Backbone as JSON Lines, residues from 0, in Angstrom:
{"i":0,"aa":"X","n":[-8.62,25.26,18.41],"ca":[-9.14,25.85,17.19],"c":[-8.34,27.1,16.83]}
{"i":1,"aa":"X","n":[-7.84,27.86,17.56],"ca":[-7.33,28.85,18.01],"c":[-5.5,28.56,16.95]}
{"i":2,"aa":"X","n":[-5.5,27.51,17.42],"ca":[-3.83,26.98,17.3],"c":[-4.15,26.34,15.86]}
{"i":3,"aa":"X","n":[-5.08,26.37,14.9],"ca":[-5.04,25.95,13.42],"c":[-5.2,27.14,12.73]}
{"i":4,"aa":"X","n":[-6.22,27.63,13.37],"ca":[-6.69,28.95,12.64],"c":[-4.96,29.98,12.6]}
{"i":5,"aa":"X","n":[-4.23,29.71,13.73],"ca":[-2.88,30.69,13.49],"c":[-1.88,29.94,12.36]}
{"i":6,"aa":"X","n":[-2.1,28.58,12.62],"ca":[-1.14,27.71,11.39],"c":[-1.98,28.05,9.91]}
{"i":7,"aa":"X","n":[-3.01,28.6,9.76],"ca":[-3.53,28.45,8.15],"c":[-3.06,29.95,7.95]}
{"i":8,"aa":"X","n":[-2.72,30.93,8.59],"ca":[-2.62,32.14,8.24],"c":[-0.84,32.61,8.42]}
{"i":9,"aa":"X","n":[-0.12,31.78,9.1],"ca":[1.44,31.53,9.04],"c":[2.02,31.38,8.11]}
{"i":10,"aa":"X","n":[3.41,31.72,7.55],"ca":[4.03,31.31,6.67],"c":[4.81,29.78,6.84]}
{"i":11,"aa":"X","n":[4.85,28.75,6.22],"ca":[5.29,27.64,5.88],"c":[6.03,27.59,6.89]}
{"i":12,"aa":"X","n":[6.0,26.76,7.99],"ca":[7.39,26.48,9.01],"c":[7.26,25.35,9.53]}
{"i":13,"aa":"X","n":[8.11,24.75,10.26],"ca":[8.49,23.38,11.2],"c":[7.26,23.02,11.69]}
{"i":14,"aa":"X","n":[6.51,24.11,12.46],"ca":[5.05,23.32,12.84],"c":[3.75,23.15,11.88]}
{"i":15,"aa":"X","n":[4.28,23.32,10.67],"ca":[3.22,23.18,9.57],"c":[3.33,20.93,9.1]}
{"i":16,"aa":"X","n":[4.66,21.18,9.45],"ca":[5.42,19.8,8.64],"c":[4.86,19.05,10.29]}
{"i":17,"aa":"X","n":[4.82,19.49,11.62],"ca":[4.96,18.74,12.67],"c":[3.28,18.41,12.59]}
{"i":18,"aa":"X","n":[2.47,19.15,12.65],"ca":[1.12,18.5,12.18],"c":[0.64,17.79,11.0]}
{"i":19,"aa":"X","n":[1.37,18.41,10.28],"ca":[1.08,17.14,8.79],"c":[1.52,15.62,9.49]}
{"i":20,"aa":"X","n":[2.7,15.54,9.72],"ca":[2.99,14.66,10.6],"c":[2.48,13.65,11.69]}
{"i":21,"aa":"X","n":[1.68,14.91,12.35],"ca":[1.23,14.13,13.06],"c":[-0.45,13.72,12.85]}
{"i":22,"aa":"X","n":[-0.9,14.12,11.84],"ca":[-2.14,13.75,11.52],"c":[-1.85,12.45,10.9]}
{"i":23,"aa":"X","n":[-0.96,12.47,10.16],"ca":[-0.27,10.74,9.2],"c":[-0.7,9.7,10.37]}
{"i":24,"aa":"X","n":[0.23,10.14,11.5],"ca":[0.56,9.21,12.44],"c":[-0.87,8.6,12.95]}
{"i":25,"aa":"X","n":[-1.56,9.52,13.38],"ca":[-2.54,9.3,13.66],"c":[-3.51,8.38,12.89]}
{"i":26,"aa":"X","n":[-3.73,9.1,11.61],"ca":[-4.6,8.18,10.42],"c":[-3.96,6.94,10.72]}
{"i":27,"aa":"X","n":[-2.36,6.73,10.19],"ca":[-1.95,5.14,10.5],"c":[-2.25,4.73,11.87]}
{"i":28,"aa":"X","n":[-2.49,4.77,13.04],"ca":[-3.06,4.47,13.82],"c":[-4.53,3.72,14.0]}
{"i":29,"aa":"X","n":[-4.78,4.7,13.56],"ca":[-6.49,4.3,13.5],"c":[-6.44,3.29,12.16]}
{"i":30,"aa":"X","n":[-6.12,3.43,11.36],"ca":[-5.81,2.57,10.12],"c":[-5.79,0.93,11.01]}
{"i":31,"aa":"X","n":[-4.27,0.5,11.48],"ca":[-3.88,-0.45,12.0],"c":[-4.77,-0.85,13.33]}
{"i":32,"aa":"X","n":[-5.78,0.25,13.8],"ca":[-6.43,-0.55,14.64],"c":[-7.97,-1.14,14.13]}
{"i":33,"aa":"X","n":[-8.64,-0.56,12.98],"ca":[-9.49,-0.7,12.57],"c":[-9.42,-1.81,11.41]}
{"i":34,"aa":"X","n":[-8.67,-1.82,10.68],"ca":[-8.53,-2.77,9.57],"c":[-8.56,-4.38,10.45]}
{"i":35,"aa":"X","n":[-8.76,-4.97,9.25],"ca":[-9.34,-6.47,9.85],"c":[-8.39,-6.94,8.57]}
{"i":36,"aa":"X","n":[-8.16,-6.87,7.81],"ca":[-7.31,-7.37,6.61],"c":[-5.53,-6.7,6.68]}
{"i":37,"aa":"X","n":[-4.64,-8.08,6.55],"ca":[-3.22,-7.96,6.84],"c":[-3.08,-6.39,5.71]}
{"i":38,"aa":"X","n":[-3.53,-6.23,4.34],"ca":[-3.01,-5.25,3.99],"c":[-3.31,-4.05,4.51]}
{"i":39,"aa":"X","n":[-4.5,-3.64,5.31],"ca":[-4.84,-3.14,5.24],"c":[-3.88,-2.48,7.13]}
{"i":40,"aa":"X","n":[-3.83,-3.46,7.56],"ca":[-2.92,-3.18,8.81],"c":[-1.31,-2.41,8.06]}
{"i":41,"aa":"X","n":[-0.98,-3.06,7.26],"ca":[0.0,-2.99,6.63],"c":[0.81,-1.67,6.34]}
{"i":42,"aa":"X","n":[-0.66,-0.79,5.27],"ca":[-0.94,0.79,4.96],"c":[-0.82,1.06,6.22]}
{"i":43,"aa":"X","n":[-1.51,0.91,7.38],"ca":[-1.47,1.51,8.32],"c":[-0.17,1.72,8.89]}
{"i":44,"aa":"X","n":[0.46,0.85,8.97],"ca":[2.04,0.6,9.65],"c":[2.87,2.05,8.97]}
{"i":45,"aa":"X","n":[2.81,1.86,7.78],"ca":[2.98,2.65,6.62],"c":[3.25,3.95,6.98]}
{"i":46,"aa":"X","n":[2.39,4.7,6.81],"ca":[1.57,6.01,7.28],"c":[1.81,6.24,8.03]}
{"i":47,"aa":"X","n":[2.02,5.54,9.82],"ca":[2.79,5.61,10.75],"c":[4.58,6.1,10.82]}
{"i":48,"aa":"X","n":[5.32,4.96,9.78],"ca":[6.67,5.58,9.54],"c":[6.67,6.71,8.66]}
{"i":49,"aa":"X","n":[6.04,6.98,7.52],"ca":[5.4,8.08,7.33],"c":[5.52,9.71,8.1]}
{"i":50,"aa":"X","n":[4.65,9.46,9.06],"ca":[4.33,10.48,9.82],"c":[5.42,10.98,10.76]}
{"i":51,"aa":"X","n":[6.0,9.75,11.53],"ca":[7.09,9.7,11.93],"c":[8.76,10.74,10.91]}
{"i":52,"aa":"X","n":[8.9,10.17,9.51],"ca":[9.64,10.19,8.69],"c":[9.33,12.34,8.54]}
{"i":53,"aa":"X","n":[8.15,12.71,8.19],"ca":[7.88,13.89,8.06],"c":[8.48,14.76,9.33]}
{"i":54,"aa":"X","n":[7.91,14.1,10.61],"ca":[8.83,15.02,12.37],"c":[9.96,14.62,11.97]}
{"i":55,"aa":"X","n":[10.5,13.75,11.38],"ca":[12.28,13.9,11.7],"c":[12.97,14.67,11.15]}
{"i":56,"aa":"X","n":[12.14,14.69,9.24],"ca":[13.03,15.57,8.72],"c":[12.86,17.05,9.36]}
{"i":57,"aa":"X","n":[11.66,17.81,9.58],"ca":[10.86,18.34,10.26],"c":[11.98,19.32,11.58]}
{"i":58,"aa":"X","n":[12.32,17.9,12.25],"ca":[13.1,18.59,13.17],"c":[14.54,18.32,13.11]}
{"i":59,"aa":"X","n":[14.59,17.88,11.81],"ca":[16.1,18.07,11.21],"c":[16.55,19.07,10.48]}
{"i":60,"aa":"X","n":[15.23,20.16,10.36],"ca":[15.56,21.52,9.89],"c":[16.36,22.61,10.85]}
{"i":61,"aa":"X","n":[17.25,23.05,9.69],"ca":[18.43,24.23,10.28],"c":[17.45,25.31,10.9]}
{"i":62,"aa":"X","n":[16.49,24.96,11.21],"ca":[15.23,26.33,12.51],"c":[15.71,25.85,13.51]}
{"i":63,"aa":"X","n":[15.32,24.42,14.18],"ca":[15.23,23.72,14.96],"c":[16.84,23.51,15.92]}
{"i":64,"aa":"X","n":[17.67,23.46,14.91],"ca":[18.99,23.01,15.14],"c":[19.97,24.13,15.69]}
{"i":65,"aa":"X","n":[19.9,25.68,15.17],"ca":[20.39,26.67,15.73],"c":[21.94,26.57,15.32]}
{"i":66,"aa":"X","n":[22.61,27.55,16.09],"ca":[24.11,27.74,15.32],"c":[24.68,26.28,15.9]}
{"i":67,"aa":"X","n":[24.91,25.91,16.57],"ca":[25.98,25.02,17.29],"c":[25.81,23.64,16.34]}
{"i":68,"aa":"X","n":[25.28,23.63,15.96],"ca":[24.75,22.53,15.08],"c":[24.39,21.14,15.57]}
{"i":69,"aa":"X","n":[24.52,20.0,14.55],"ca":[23.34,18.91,15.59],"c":[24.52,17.8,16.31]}
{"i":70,"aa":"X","n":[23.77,16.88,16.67],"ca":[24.2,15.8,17.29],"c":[24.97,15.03,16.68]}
{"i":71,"aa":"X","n":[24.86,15.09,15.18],"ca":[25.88,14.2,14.53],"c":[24.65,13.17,13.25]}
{"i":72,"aa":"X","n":[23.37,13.17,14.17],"ca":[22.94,12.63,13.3],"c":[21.16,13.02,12.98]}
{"i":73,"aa":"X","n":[21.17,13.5,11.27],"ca":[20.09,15.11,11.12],"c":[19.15,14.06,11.22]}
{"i":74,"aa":"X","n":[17.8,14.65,11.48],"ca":[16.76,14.26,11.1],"c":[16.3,13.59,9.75]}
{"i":75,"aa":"X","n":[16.99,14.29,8.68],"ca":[17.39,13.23,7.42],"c":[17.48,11.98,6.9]}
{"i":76,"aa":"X","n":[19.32,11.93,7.57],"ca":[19.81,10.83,7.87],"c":[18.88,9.41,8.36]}
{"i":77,"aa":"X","n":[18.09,9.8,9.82],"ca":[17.22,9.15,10.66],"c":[15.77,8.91,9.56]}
{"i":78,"aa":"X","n":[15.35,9.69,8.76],"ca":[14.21,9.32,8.0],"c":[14.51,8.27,6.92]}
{"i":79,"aa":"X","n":[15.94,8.65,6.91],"ca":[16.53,7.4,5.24],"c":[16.67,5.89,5.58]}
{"i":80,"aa":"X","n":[16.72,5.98,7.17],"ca":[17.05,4.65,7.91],"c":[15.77,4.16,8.49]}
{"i":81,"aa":"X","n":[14.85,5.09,8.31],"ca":[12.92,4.61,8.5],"c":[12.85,4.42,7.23]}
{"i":82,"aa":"X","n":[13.17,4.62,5.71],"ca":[12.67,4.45,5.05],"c":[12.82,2.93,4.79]}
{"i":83,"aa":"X","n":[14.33,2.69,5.18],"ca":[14.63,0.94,4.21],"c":[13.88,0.1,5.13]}
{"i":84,"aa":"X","n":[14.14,0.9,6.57],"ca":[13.6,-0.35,7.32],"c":[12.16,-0.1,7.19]}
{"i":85,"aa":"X","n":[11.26,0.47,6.41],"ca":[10.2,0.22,5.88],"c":[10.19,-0.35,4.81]}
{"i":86,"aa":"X","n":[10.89,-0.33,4.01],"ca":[10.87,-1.21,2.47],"c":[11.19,-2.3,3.08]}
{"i":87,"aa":"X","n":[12.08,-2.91,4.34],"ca":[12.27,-4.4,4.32],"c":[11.11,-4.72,5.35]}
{"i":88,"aa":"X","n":[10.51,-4.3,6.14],"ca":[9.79,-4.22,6.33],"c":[8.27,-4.57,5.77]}
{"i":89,"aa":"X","n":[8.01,-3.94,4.54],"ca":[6.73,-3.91,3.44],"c":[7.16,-5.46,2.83]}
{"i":90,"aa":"X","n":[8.66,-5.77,2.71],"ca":[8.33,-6.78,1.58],"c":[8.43,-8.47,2.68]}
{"i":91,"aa":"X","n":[9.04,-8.34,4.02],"ca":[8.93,-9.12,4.82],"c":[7.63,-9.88,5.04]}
{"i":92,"aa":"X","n":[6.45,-8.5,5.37],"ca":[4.91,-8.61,5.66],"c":[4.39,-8.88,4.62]}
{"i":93,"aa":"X","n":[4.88,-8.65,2.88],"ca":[3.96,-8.95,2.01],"c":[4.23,-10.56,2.23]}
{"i":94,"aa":"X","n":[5.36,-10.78,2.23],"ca":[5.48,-12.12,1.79],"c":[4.71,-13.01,3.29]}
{"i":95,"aa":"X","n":[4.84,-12.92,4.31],"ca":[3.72,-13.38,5.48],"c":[2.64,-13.04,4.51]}
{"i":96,"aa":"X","n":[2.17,-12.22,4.2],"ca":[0.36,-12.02,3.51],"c":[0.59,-13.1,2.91]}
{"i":97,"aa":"X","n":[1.11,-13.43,1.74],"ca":[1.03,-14.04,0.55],"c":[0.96,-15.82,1.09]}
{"i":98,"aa":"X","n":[1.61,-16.07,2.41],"ca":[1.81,-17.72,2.41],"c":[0.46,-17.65,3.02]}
{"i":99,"aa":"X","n":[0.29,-16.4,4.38],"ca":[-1.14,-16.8,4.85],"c":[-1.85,-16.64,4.13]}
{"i":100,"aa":"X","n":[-2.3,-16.14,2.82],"ca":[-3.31,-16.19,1.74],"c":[-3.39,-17.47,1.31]}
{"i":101,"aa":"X","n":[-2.04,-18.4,1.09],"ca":[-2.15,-19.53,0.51],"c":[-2.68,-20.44,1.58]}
{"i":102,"aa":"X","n":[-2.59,-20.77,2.67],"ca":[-2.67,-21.59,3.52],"c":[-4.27,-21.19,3.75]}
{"i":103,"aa":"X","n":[-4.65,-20.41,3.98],"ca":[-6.03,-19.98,4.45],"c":[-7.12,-19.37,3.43]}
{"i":104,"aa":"X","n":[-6.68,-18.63,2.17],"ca":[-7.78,-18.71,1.21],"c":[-8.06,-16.98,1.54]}
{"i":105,"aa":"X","n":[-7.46,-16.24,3.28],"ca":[-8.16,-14.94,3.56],"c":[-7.13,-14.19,3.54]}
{"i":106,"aa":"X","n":[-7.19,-12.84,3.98],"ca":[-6.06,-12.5,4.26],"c":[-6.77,-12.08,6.08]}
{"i":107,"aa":"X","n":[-7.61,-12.46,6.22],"ca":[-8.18,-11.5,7.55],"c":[-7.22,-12.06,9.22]}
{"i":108,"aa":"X","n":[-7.05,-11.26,9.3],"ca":[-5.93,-11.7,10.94],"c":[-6.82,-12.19,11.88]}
{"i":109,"aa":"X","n":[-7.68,-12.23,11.82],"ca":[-8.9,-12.66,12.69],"c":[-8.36,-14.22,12.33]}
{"i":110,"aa":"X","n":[-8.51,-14.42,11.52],"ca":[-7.76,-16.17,11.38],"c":[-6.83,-16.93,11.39]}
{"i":111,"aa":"X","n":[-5.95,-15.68,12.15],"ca":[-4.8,-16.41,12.13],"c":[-4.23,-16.69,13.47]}
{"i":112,"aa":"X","n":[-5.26,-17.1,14.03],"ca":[-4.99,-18.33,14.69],"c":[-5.2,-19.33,14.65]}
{"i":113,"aa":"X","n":[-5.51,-19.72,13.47],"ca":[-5.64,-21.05,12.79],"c":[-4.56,-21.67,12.41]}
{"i":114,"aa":"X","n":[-3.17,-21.02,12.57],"ca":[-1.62,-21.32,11.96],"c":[-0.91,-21.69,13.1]}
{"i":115,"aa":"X","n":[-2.1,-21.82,14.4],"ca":[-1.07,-22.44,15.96],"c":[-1.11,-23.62,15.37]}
{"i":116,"aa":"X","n":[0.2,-24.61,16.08],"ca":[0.69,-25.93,15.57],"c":[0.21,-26.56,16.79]}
């Protein structure tokens, strides 16, 4: 309690972005374990790279990095390469939603084990 109450009265820094972060992560977590519907797993996945995407840039800030500079590859860089592989990602899983919608009428994963051959 101690350790929020000092982040609401701080000026804007790396551990402001590392808890935003990691609350995302979290929500998508609980998201993907609670949802019973493919979209709804989906958002969750989401929110996860998300949360993830916020710590990288996060700790791809020139605070974090110091004079010597980075590894070669920023936290940035690494969020732009979570992003596509979330867009191919989103449109991979929509299109799984969309045939198991056709084949089954649901979208609920609970039934899909009805698609063993």
């Amino acid at each position: 309690m101690m350790l929020l109450a000092s982040l609401l009265t701080e000026p804007i820094g790396v551990s402001h972005y590392m808890v935003v972060g990691a609350v995302l992560f979290t929500c998508g977590v609980i998201c993907m374990a609670t949802k019973r519907n493919a979209l709804g797993v989906l958002m969750g996945i989401e929110l996860v790279l998300n949360g993830a995407n916020v710590n990288l840039v996060a700790l791809g800030s020139p605070y974090l990095r110091g004079s010597e500079g980075s590894l070669g590859l920023d936290g940035q860089l690494m969020a732009m390469f979570v992003i596509v592989l979330a867009a191919a990602e989103a449109a991979v899983a929509l299109a799984i939603a969309l045939n198991f919608y056709n084949s089954l009428g649901s979208i609920d994963i609970d039934r899909a084990d009805d698609l063993k051959g």
